[in-house]
Amino acid sequence: MKLGSIACAAALLLAACTTTAPELEPIPGSITYGGQPRTKLTKAPVGSIVPHQFFTQGGLARETYVIQPDRSLKLIRRHIDYDFITRHSRR
């Protein structure tokens, strides 16, 4: 009985947790900057990952998108390597 009440309390605590991170906003150079692209990705399955990289102010931005059920792109990850240009200009 005690174990059941502990499990129930743990389940309630976990249900109260929210792990939603704030949405990433597109920056100049992002695929979705200025809105969704006009062309839809009709052949790629829903949930497919779309990588994208571009140069931004002082670094190389690497973004990851996922294709949504309505065929729009959702930006889920971005990493900007600010040392990319300095590391590769020494060669």
PDB file of N, CA and C in Angstrom:
ATOM      1  N   MET A   1       0.827  -1.192   0.000  1.00  0.00           N
ATOM      2  CA  MET A   1       0.000   0.000   0.000  1.00  0.00           C
ATOM      3  C   MET A   1       0.870   1.254   0.000  1.00  0.00           C
ATOM      4  N   LYS A   2       1.905   1.231   0.832  1.00  0.00           N
ATOM      5  CA  LYS A   2       2.799   2.382   0.905  1.00  0.00           C
ATOM      6  C   LYS A   2       3.508   2.602  -0.441  1.00  0.00           C
ATOM      7  N   LEU A   3       3.925   1.504  -1.073  1.00  0.00           N
ATOM      8  CA  LEU A   3       4.618   1.596  -2.358  1.00  0.00           C
ATOM      9  C   LEU A   3       3.696   2.176  -3.436  1.00  0.00           C
ATOM     10  N   GLY A   4       2.432   1.801  -3.383  1.00  0.00           N
ATOM     11  CA  GLY A   4       1.462   2.321  -4.352  1.00  0.00           C
ATOM     12  C   GLY A   4       1.260   3.814  -4.210  1.00  0.00           C
ATOM     13  N   SER A   5       1.187   4.305  -2.956  1.00  0.00           N
ATOM     14  CA  SER A   5       1.001   5.743  -2.759  1.00  0.00           C
ATOM     15  C   SER A   5       2.248   6.528  -3.162  1.00  0.00           C
ATOM     16  N   ILE A   6       3.418   5.940  -2.964  1.00  0.00           N
ATOM     17  CA  ILE A   6       4.661   6.596  -3.393  1.00  0.00           C
ATOM     18  C   ILE A   6       4.701   6.668  -4.917  1.00  0.00           C
ATOM     19  N   ALA A   7       4.319   5.586  -5.585  1.00  0.00           N
ATOM     20  CA  ALA A   7       4.307   5.563  -7.044  1.00  0.00           C
ATOM     21  C   ALA A   7       3.293   6.569  -7.587  1.00  0.00           C
ATOM     22  N   CYS A   8       2.146   6.669  -6.922  1.00  0.00           N
ATOM     23  CA  CYS A   8       1.116   7.625  -7.351  1.00  0.00           C
ATOM     24  C   CYS A   8       1.616   9.062  -7.194  1.00  0.00           C
ATOM     25  N   ALA A   9       2.277   9.340  -6.077  1.00  0.00           N
ATOM     26  CA  ALA A   9       2.815  10.688  -5.842  1.00  0.00           C
ATOM     27  C   ALA A   9       3.899  11.017  -6.864  1.00  0.00           C
ATOM     28  N   ALA A  10       4.744  10.034  -7.166  1.00  0.00           N
ATOM     29  CA  ALA A  10       5.798  10.255  -8.155  1.00  0.00           C
ATOM     30  C   ALA A  10       5.196  10.532  -9.529  1.00  0.00           C
ATOM     31  N   ALA A  11       4.145   9.809  -9.884  1.00  0.00           N
ATOM     32  CA  ALA A  11       3.482  10.020 -11.170  1.00  0.00           C
ATOM     33  C   ALA A  11       2.869  11.413 -11.248  1.00  0.00           C
ATOM     34  N   LEU A  12       2.270  11.874 -10.152  1.00  0.00           N
ATOM     35  CA  LEU A  12       1.696  13.218 -10.122  1.00  0.00           C
ATOM     36  C   LEU A  12       2.767  14.289 -10.267  1.00  0.00           C
ATOM     37  N   LEU A  13       3.892  14.088  -9.594  1.00  0.00           N
ATOM     38  CA  LEU A  13       4.989  15.056  -9.701  1.00  0.00           C
ATOM     39  C   LEU A  13       5.548  15.109 -11.125  1.00  0.00           C
ATOM     40  N   LEU A  14       5.706  13.941 -11.746  1.00  0.00           N
ATOM     41  CA  LEU A  14       6.210  13.918 -13.117  1.00  0.00           C
ATOM     42  C   LEU A  14       5.223  14.541 -14.088  1.00  0.00           C
ATOM     43  N   ALA A  15       3.944  14.348 -13.852  1.00  0.00           N
ATOM     44  CA  ALA A  15       2.935  14.932 -14.733  1.00  0.00           C
ATOM     45  C   ALA A  15       2.923  16.446 -14.621  1.00  0.00           C
ATOM     46  N   ALA A  16       3.306  16.976 -13.473  1.00  0.00           N
ATOM     47  CA  ALA A  16       3.309  18.424 -13.274  1.00  0.00           C
ATOM     48  C   ALA A  16       4.513  19.099 -13.933  1.00  0.00           C
ATOM     49  N   CYS A  17       5.534  18.322 -14.260  1.00  0.00           N
ATOM     50  CA  CYS A  17       6.734  18.879 -14.884  1.00  0.00           C
ATOM     51  C   CYS A  17       6.458  19.229 -16.338  1.00  0.00           C
ATOM     52  N   THR A  18       6.962  20.364 -16.739  1.00  0.00           N
ATOM     53  CA  THR A  18       6.888  20.729 -18.150  1.00  0.00           C
ATOM     54  C   THR A  18       8.300  20.910 -18.658  1.00  0.00           C
ATOM     55  N   THR A  19       8.582  20.308 -19.778  1.00  0.00           N
ATOM     56  CA  THR A  19       9.934  20.400 -20.337  1.00  0.00           C
ATOM     57  C   THR A  19       9.929  21.112 -21.675  1.00  0.00           C
ATOM     58  N   THR A  20       8.948  21.929 -21.907  1.00  0.00           N
ATOM     59  CA  THR A  20       8.907  22.630 -23.183  1.00  0.00           C
ATOM     60  C   THR A  20       9.922  23.766 -23.189  1.00  0.00           C
ATOM     61  N   ALA A  21      10.811  23.695 -24.153  1.00  0.00           N
ATOM     62  CA  ALA A  21      11.809  24.752 -24.314  1.00  0.00           C
ATOM     63  C   ALA A  21      11.205  25.855 -25.177  1.00  0.00           C
ATOM     64  N   PRO A  22      11.677  27.072 -25.026  1.00  0.00           N
ATOM     65  CA  PRO A  22      11.163  28.138 -25.882  1.00  0.00           C
ATOM     66  C   PRO A  22      11.495  27.850 -27.345  1.00  0.00           C
ATOM     67  N   GLU A  23      10.607  28.259 -28.221  1.00  0.00           N
ATOM     68  CA  GLU A  23      10.799  28.044 -29.655  1.00  0.00           C
ATOM     69  C   GLU A  23      12.016  28.821 -30.149  1.00  0.00           C
ATOM     70  N   LEU A  24      12.776  28.202 -31.018  1.00  0.00           N
ATOM     71  CA  LEU A  24      13.896  28.898 -31.653  1.00  0.00           C
ATOM     72  C   LEU A  24      13.348  29.822 -32.726  1.00  0.00           C
ATOM     73  N   GLU A  25      13.833  31.006 -32.750  1.00  0.00           N
ATOM     74  CA  GLU A  25      13.425  31.978 -33.772  1.00  0.00           C
ATOM     75  C   GLU A  25      14.419  31.926 -34.925  1.00  0.00           C
ATOM     76  N   PRO A  26      13.929  31.962 -36.165  1.00  0.00           N
ATOM     77  CA  PRO A  26      14.845  31.989 -37.306  1.00  0.00           C
ATOM     78  C   PRO A  26      15.650  33.281 -37.332  1.00  0.00           C
ATOM     79  N   ILE A  27      16.859  33.173 -37.817  1.00  0.00           N
ATOM     80  CA  ILE A  27      17.741  34.335 -37.974  1.00  0.00           C
ATOM     81  C   ILE A  27      18.020  34.498 -39.473  1.00  0.00           C
ATOM     82  N   PRO A  28      18.540  35.649 -39.913  1.00  0.00           N
ATOM     83  CA  PRO A  28      18.856  35.806 -41.333  1.00  0.00           C
ATOM     84  C   PRO A  28      19.768  34.669 -41.812  1.00  0.00           C
ATOM     85  N   GLY A  29      19.335  33.988 -42.850  1.00  0.00           N
ATOM     86  CA  GLY A  29      20.051  32.827 -43.374  1.00  0.00           C
ATOM     87  C   GLY A  29      19.327  31.527 -43.088  1.00  0.00           C
ATOM     88  N   SER A  30      18.440  31.531 -42.091  1.00  0.00           N
ATOM     89  CA  SER A  30      17.649  30.335 -41.783  1.00  0.00           C
ATOM     90  C   SER A  30      16.671  30.070 -42.920  1.00  0.00           C
ATOM     91  N   ILE A  31      16.319  28.805 -43.109  1.00  0.00           N
ATOM     92  CA  ILE A  31      15.369  28.449 -44.168  1.00  0.00           C
ATOM     93  C   ILE A  31      14.028  29.130 -43.927  1.00  0.00           C
ATOM     94  N   THR A  32      13.607  29.215 -42.685  1.00  0.00           N
ATOM     95  CA  THR A  32      12.280  29.754 -42.372  1.00  0.00           C
ATOM     96  C   THR A  32      12.305  31.235 -42.006  1.00  0.00           C
ATOM     97  N   TYR A  33      13.436  31.907 -42.223  1.00  0.00           N
ATOM     98  CA  TYR A  33      13.484  33.345 -41.946  1.00  0.00           C
ATOM     99  C   TYR A  33      12.580  34.054 -42.940  1.00  0.00           C
ATOM    100  N   GLY A  34      11.632  34.815 -42.458  1.00  0.00           N
ATOM    101  CA  GLY A  34      10.674  35.487 -43.336  1.00  0.00           C
ATOM    102  C   GLY A  34       9.477  34.621 -43.678  1.00  0.00           C
ATOM    103  N   GLY A  35       9.326  33.484 -43.014  1.00  0.00           N
ATOM    104  CA  GLY A  35       8.195  32.595 -43.270  1.00  0.00           C
ATOM    105  C   GLY A  35       8.624  31.254 -43.830  1.00  0.00           C
ATOM    106  N   GLN A  36       7.657  30.381 -43.985  1.00  0.00           N
ATOM    107  CA  GLN A  36       7.920  29.047 -44.522  1.00  0.00           C
ATOM    108  C   GLN A  36       8.280  29.146 -46.004  1.00  0.00           C
ATOM    109  N   PRO A  37       9.113  28.236 -46.495  1.00  0.00           N
ATOM    110  CA  PRO A  37       9.421  28.245 -47.925  1.00  0.00           C
ATOM    111  C   PRO A  37       8.167  27.997 -48.764  1.00  0.00           C
ATOM    112  N   ARG A  38       8.158  28.520 -49.964  1.00  0.00           N
ATOM    113  CA  ARG A  38       6.984  28.369 -50.832  1.00  0.00           C
ATOM    114  C   ARG A  38       6.795  26.934 -51.297  1.00  0.00           C
ATOM    115  N   THR A  39       7.901  26.248 -51.552  1.00  0.00           N
ATOM    116  CA  THR A  39       7.802  24.861 -51.995  1.00  0.00           C
ATOM    117  C   THR A  39       7.689  23.947 -50.790  1.00  0.00           C
ATOM    118  N   LYS A  40       6.874  22.927 -50.909  1.00  0.00           N
ATOM    119  CA  LYS A  40       6.688  21.961 -49.830  1.00  0.00           C
ATOM    120  C   LYS A  40       7.522  20.722 -50.112  1.00  0.00           C
ATOM    121  N   LEU A  41       8.036  20.133 -49.069  1.00  0.00           N
ATOM    122  CA  LEU A  41       8.808  18.906 -49.211  1.00  0.00           C
ATOM    123  C   LEU A  41       7.827  17.733 -49.234  1.00  0.00           C
ATOM    124  N   THR A  42       7.397  17.344 -50.430  1.00  0.00           N
ATOM    125  CA  THR A  42       6.337  16.348 -50.545  1.00  0.00           C
ATOM    126  C   THR A  42       6.861  14.916 -50.556  1.00  0.00           C
ATOM    127  N   LYS A  43       8.112  14.712 -50.913  1.00  0.00           N
ATOM    128  CA  LYS A  43       8.626  13.342 -50.989  1.00  0.00           C
ATOM    129  C   LYS A  43       9.254  12.868 -49.685  1.00  0.00           C
ATOM    130  N   ALA A  44       9.703  13.773 -48.855  1.00  0.00           N
ATOM    131  CA  ALA A  44      10.326  13.389 -47.586  1.00  0.00           C
ATOM    132  C   ALA A  44       9.247  13.002 -46.578  1.00  0.00           C
ATOM    133  N   PRO A  45       9.455  11.915 -45.846  1.00  0.00           N
ATOM    134  CA  PRO A  45       8.458  11.499 -44.856  1.00  0.00           C
ATOM    135  C   PRO A  45       8.346  12.509 -43.705  1.00  0.00           C
ATOM    136  N   VAL A  46       7.157  12.582 -43.133  1.00  0.00           N
ATOM    137  CA  VAL A  46       6.938  13.420 -41.954  1.00  0.00           C
ATOM    138  C   VAL A  46       7.887  12.942 -40.856  1.00  0.00           C
ATOM    139  N   GLY A  47       8.503  13.880 -40.172  1.00  0.00           N
ATOM    140  CA  GLY A  47       9.466  13.551 -39.120  1.00  0.00           C
ATOM    141  C   GLY A  47      10.893  13.498 -39.608  1.00  0.00           C
ATOM    142  N   SER A  48      11.099  13.648 -40.914  1.00  0.00           N
ATOM    143  CA  SER A  48      12.457  13.639 -41.462  1.00  0.00           C
ATOM    144  C   SER A  48      13.235  14.847 -40.960  1.00  0.00           C
ATOM    145  N   ILE A  49      14.523  14.655 -40.821  1.00  0.00           N
ATOM    146  CA  ILE A  49      15.429  15.711 -40.377  1.00  0.00           C
ATOM    147  C   ILE A  49      16.032  16.392 -41.603  1.00  0.00           C
ATOM    148  N   VAL A  50      16.058  17.721 -41.576  1.00  0.00           N
ATOM    149  CA  VAL A  50      16.643  18.510 -42.659  1.00  0.00           C
ATOM    150  C   VAL A  50      17.761  19.368 -42.064  1.00  0.00           C
ATOM    151  N   PRO A  51      19.027  19.041 -42.369  1.00  0.00           N
ATOM    152  CA  PRO A  51      20.124  19.878 -41.875  1.00  0.00           C
ATOM    153  C   PRO A  51      20.330  21.086 -42.786  1.00  0.00           C
ATOM    154  N   HIS A  52      20.825  22.168 -42.217  1.00  0.00           N
ATOM    155  CA  HIS A  52      21.083  23.394 -42.985  1.00  0.00           C
ATOM    156  C   HIS A  52      22.226  24.127 -42.310  1.00  0.00           C
ATOM    157  N   GLN A  53      23.179  24.594 -43.098  1.00  0.00           N
ATOM    158  CA  GLN A  53      24.264  25.401 -42.529  1.00  0.00           C
ATOM    159  C   GLN A  53      24.525  26.601 -43.416  1.00  0.00           C
ATOM    160  N   PHE A  54      24.947  27.676 -42.767  1.00  0.00           N
ATOM    161  CA  PHE A  54      25.202  28.924 -43.480  1.00  0.00           C
ATOM    162  C   PHE A  54      26.101  29.788 -42.620  1.00  0.00           C
ATOM    163  N   PHE A  55      26.739  30.766 -43.264  1.00  0.00           N
ATOM    164  CA  PHE A  55      27.581  31.700 -42.526  1.00  0.00           C
ATOM    165  C   PHE A  55      26.733  32.848 -42.014  1.00  0.00           C
ATOM    166  N   THR A  56      26.940  33.196 -40.780  1.00  0.00           N
ATOM    167  CA  THR A  56      26.268  34.326 -40.167  1.00  0.00           C
ATOM    168  C   THR A  56      27.337  35.253 -39.623  1.00  0.00           C
ATOM    169  N   GLN A  57      26.949  36.286 -38.942  1.00  0.00           N
ATOM    170  CA  GLN A  57      27.900  37.278 -38.456  1.00  0.00           C
ATOM    171  C   GLN A  57      28.971  36.641 -37.575  1.00  0.00           C
ATOM    172  N   GLY A  58      30.100  36.353 -38.159  1.00  0.00           N
ATOM    173  CA  GLY A  58      31.230  35.860 -37.395  1.00  0.00           C
ATOM    174  C   GLY A  58      31.312  34.375 -37.191  1.00  0.00           C
ATOM    175  N   GLY A  59      30.463  33.579 -37.802  1.00  0.00           N
ATOM    176  CA  GLY A  59      30.557  32.149 -37.574  1.00  0.00           C
ATOM    177  C   GLY A  59      29.722  31.324 -38.527  1.00  0.00           C
ATOM    178  N   LEU A  60      29.833  30.024 -38.349  1.00  0.00           N
ATOM    179  CA  LEU A  60      29.083  29.071 -39.148  1.00  0.00           C
ATOM    180  C   LEU A  60      27.900  28.581 -38.324  1.00  0.00           C
ATOM    181  N   ALA A  61      26.690  28.806 -38.831  1.00  0.00           N
ATOM    182  CA  ALA A  61      25.474  28.368 -38.137  1.00  0.00           C
ATOM    183  C   ALA A  61      25.056  27.026 -38.717  1.00  0.00           C
ATOM    184  N   ARG A  62      24.797  26.083 -37.826  1.00  0.00           N
ATOM    185  CA  ARG A  62      24.286  24.764 -38.226  1.00  0.00           C
ATOM    186  C   ARG A  62      22.919  24.605 -37.594  1.00  0.00           C
ATOM    187  N   GLU A  63      21.905  24.395 -38.430  1.00  0.00           N
ATOM    188  CA  GLU A  63      20.536  24.262 -37.934  1.00  0.00           C
ATOM    189  C   GLU A  63      19.975  22.896 -38.309  1.00  0.00           C
ATOM    190  N   THR A  64      19.018  22.450 -37.522  1.00  0.00           N
ATOM    191  CA  THR A  64      18.316  21.209 -37.786  1.00  0.00           C
ATOM    192  C   THR A  64      16.827  21.492 -37.788  1.00  0.00           C
ATOM    193  N   TYR A  65      16.163  21.047 -38.837  1.00  0.00           N
ATOM    194  CA  TYR A  65      14.715  21.188 -38.982  1.00  0.00           C
ATOM    195  C   TYR A  65      14.096  19.802 -38.998  1.00  0.00           C
ATOM    196  N   VAL A  66      12.816  19.734 -38.645  1.00  0.00           N
ATOM    197  CA  VAL A  66      12.053  18.497 -38.781  1.00  0.00           C
ATOM    198  C   VAL A  66      10.799  18.817 -39.590  1.00  0.00           C
ATOM    199  N   ILE A  67      10.428  17.887 -40.478  1.00  0.00           N
ATOM    200  CA  ILE A  67       9.244  18.086 -41.315  1.00  0.00           C
ATOM    201  C   ILE A  67       7.998  17.728 -40.503  1.00  0.00           C
ATOM    202  N   GLN A  68       7.085  18.682 -40.419  1.00  0.00           N
ATOM    203  CA  GLN A  68       5.839  18.526 -39.665  1.00  0.00           C
ATOM    204  C   GLN A  68       4.770  17.841 -40.536  1.00  0.00           C
ATOM    205  N   PRO A  69       3.673  17.353 -39.928  1.00  0.00           N
ATOM    206  CA  PRO A  69       2.606  16.697 -40.701  1.00  0.00           C
ATOM    207  C   PRO A  69       2.002  17.583 -41.799  1.00  0.00           C
ATOM    208  N   ASP A  70       1.990  18.907 -41.603  1.00  0.00           N
ATOM    209  CA  ASP A  70       1.452  19.798 -42.642  1.00  0.00           C
ATOM    210  C   ASP A  70       2.507  20.182 -43.680  1.00  0.00           C
ATOM    211  N   ARG A  71       3.673  19.512 -43.618  1.00  0.00           N
ATOM    212  CA  ARG A  71       4.799  19.705 -44.536  1.00  0.00           C
ATOM    213  C   ARG A  71       5.558  20.996 -44.304  1.00  0.00           C
ATOM    214  N   SER A  72       5.303  21.665 -43.214  1.00  0.00           N
ATOM    215  CA  SER A  72       6.104  22.837 -42.865  1.00  0.00           C
ATOM    216  C   SER A  72       7.372  22.364 -42.158  1.00  0.00           C
ATOM    217  N   LEU A  73       8.324  23.265 -42.027  1.00  0.00           N
ATOM    218  CA  LEU A  73       9.578  22.958 -41.347  1.00  0.00           C
ATOM    219  C   LEU A  73       9.574  23.585 -39.961  1.00  0.00           C
ATOM    220  N   LYS A  74      10.014  22.817 -38.971  1.00  0.00           N
ATOM    221  CA  LYS A  74      10.132  23.331 -37.609  1.00  0.00           C
ATOM    222  C   LYS A  74      11.604  23.319 -37.227  1.00  0.00           C
ATOM    223  N   LEU A  75      12.100  24.484 -36.833  1.00  0.00           N
ATOM    224  CA  LEU A  75      13.487  24.624 -36.396  1.00  0.00           C
ATOM    225  C   LEU A  75      13.605  24.053 -34.988  1.00  0.00           C
ATOM    226  N   ILE A  76      14.422  23.008 -34.824  1.00  0.00           N
ATOM    227  CA  ILE A  76      14.526  22.369 -33.512  1.00  0.00           C
ATOM    228  C   ILE A  76      15.892  22.551 -32.856  1.00  0.00           C
ATOM    229  N   ARG A  77      16.912  22.920 -33.628  1.00  0.00           N
ATOM    230  CA  ARG A  77      18.243  23.045 -33.040  1.00  0.00           C
ATOM    231  C   ARG A  77      19.087  24.003 -33.869  1.00  0.00           C
ATOM    232  N   ARG A  78      19.934  24.769 -33.167  1.00  0.00           N
ATOM    233  CA  ARG A  78      20.889  25.647 -33.844  1.00  0.00           C
ATOM    234  C   ARG A  78      22.169  25.685 -33.031  1.00  0.00           C
ATOM    235  N   HIS A  79      23.284  25.609 -33.726  1.00  0.00           N
ATOM    236  CA  HIS A  79      24.595  25.777 -33.103  1.00  0.00           C
ATOM    237  C   HIS A  79      25.394  26.729 -33.983  1.00  0.00           C
ATOM    238  N   ILE A  80      25.969  27.733 -33.378  1.00  0.00           N
ATOM    239  CA  ILE A  80      26.808  28.668 -34.130  1.00  0.00           C
ATOM    240  C   ILE A  80      28.243  28.497 -33.663  1.00  0.00           C
ATOM    241  N   ASP A  81      29.110  28.152 -34.597  1.00  0.00           N
ATOM    242  CA  ASP A  81      30.532  27.960 -34.329  1.00  0.00           C
ATOM    243  C   ASP A  81      31.237  29.284 -34.629  1.00  0.00           C
ATOM    244  N   TYR A  82      31.477  30.075 -33.593  1.00  0.00           N
ATOM    245  CA  TYR A  82      32.077  31.392 -33.777  1.00  0.00           C
ATOM    246  C   TYR A  82      33.561  31.320 -34.103  1.00  0.00           C
ATOM    247  N   ASP A  83      34.205  30.200 -33.814  1.00  0.00           N
ATOM    248  CA  ASP A  83      35.633  30.053 -34.090  1.00  0.00           C
ATOM    249  C   ASP A  83      35.912  29.436 -35.453  1.00  0.00           C
ATOM    250  N   PHE A  84      34.891  29.092 -36.206  1.00  0.00           N
ATOM    251  CA  PHE A  84      35.067  28.410 -37.488  1.00  0.00           C
ATOM    252  C   PHE A  84      35.939  29.230 -38.437  1.00  0.00           C
ATOM    253  N   ILE A  85      35.658  30.499 -38.567  1.00  0.00           N
ATOM    254  CA  ILE A  85      36.385  31.346 -39.526  1.00  0.00           C
ATOM    255  C   ILE A  85      37.833  31.513 -39.100  1.00  0.00           C
ATOM    256  N   THR A  86      38.077  31.744 -37.816  1.00  0.00           N
ATOM    257  CA  THR A  86      39.466  31.921 -37.382  1.00  0.00           C
ATOM    258  C   THR A  86      40.265  30.632 -37.474  1.00  0.00           C
ATOM    259  N   ARG A  87      39.636  29.492 -37.215  1.00  0.00           N
ATOM    260  CA  ARG A  87      40.342  28.211 -37.323  1.00  0.00           C
ATOM    261  C   ARG A  87      40.689  27.900 -38.773  1.00  0.00           C
ATOM    262  N   HIS A  88      39.814  28.242 -39.706  1.00  0.00           N
ATOM    263  CA  HIS A  88      40.048  27.889 -41.099  1.00  0.00           C
ATOM    264  C   HIS A  88      40.773  28.977 -41.892  1.00  0.00           C
ATOM    265  N   SER A  89      40.978  30.141 -41.332  1.00  0.00           N
ATOM    266  CA  SER A  89      41.709  31.184 -42.062  1.00  0.00           C
ATOM    267  C   SER A  89      43.212  31.074 -41.842  1.00  0.00           C
ATOM    268  N   ARG A  90      43.644  30.258 -40.922  1.00  0.00           N
ATOM    269  CA  ARG A  90      45.069  30.090 -40.631  1.00  0.00           C
ATOM    270  C   ARG A  90      45.759  29.163 -41.613  1.00  0.00           C
ATOM    271  N   ARG A  91      45.016  28.460 -42.410  1.00  0.00           N
ATOM    272  CA  ARG A  91      45.615  27.461 -43.311  1.00  0.00           C
ATOM    273  C   ARG A  91      46.248  28.090 -44.512  1.00  0.00           C
TER     274      ARG A  91
END
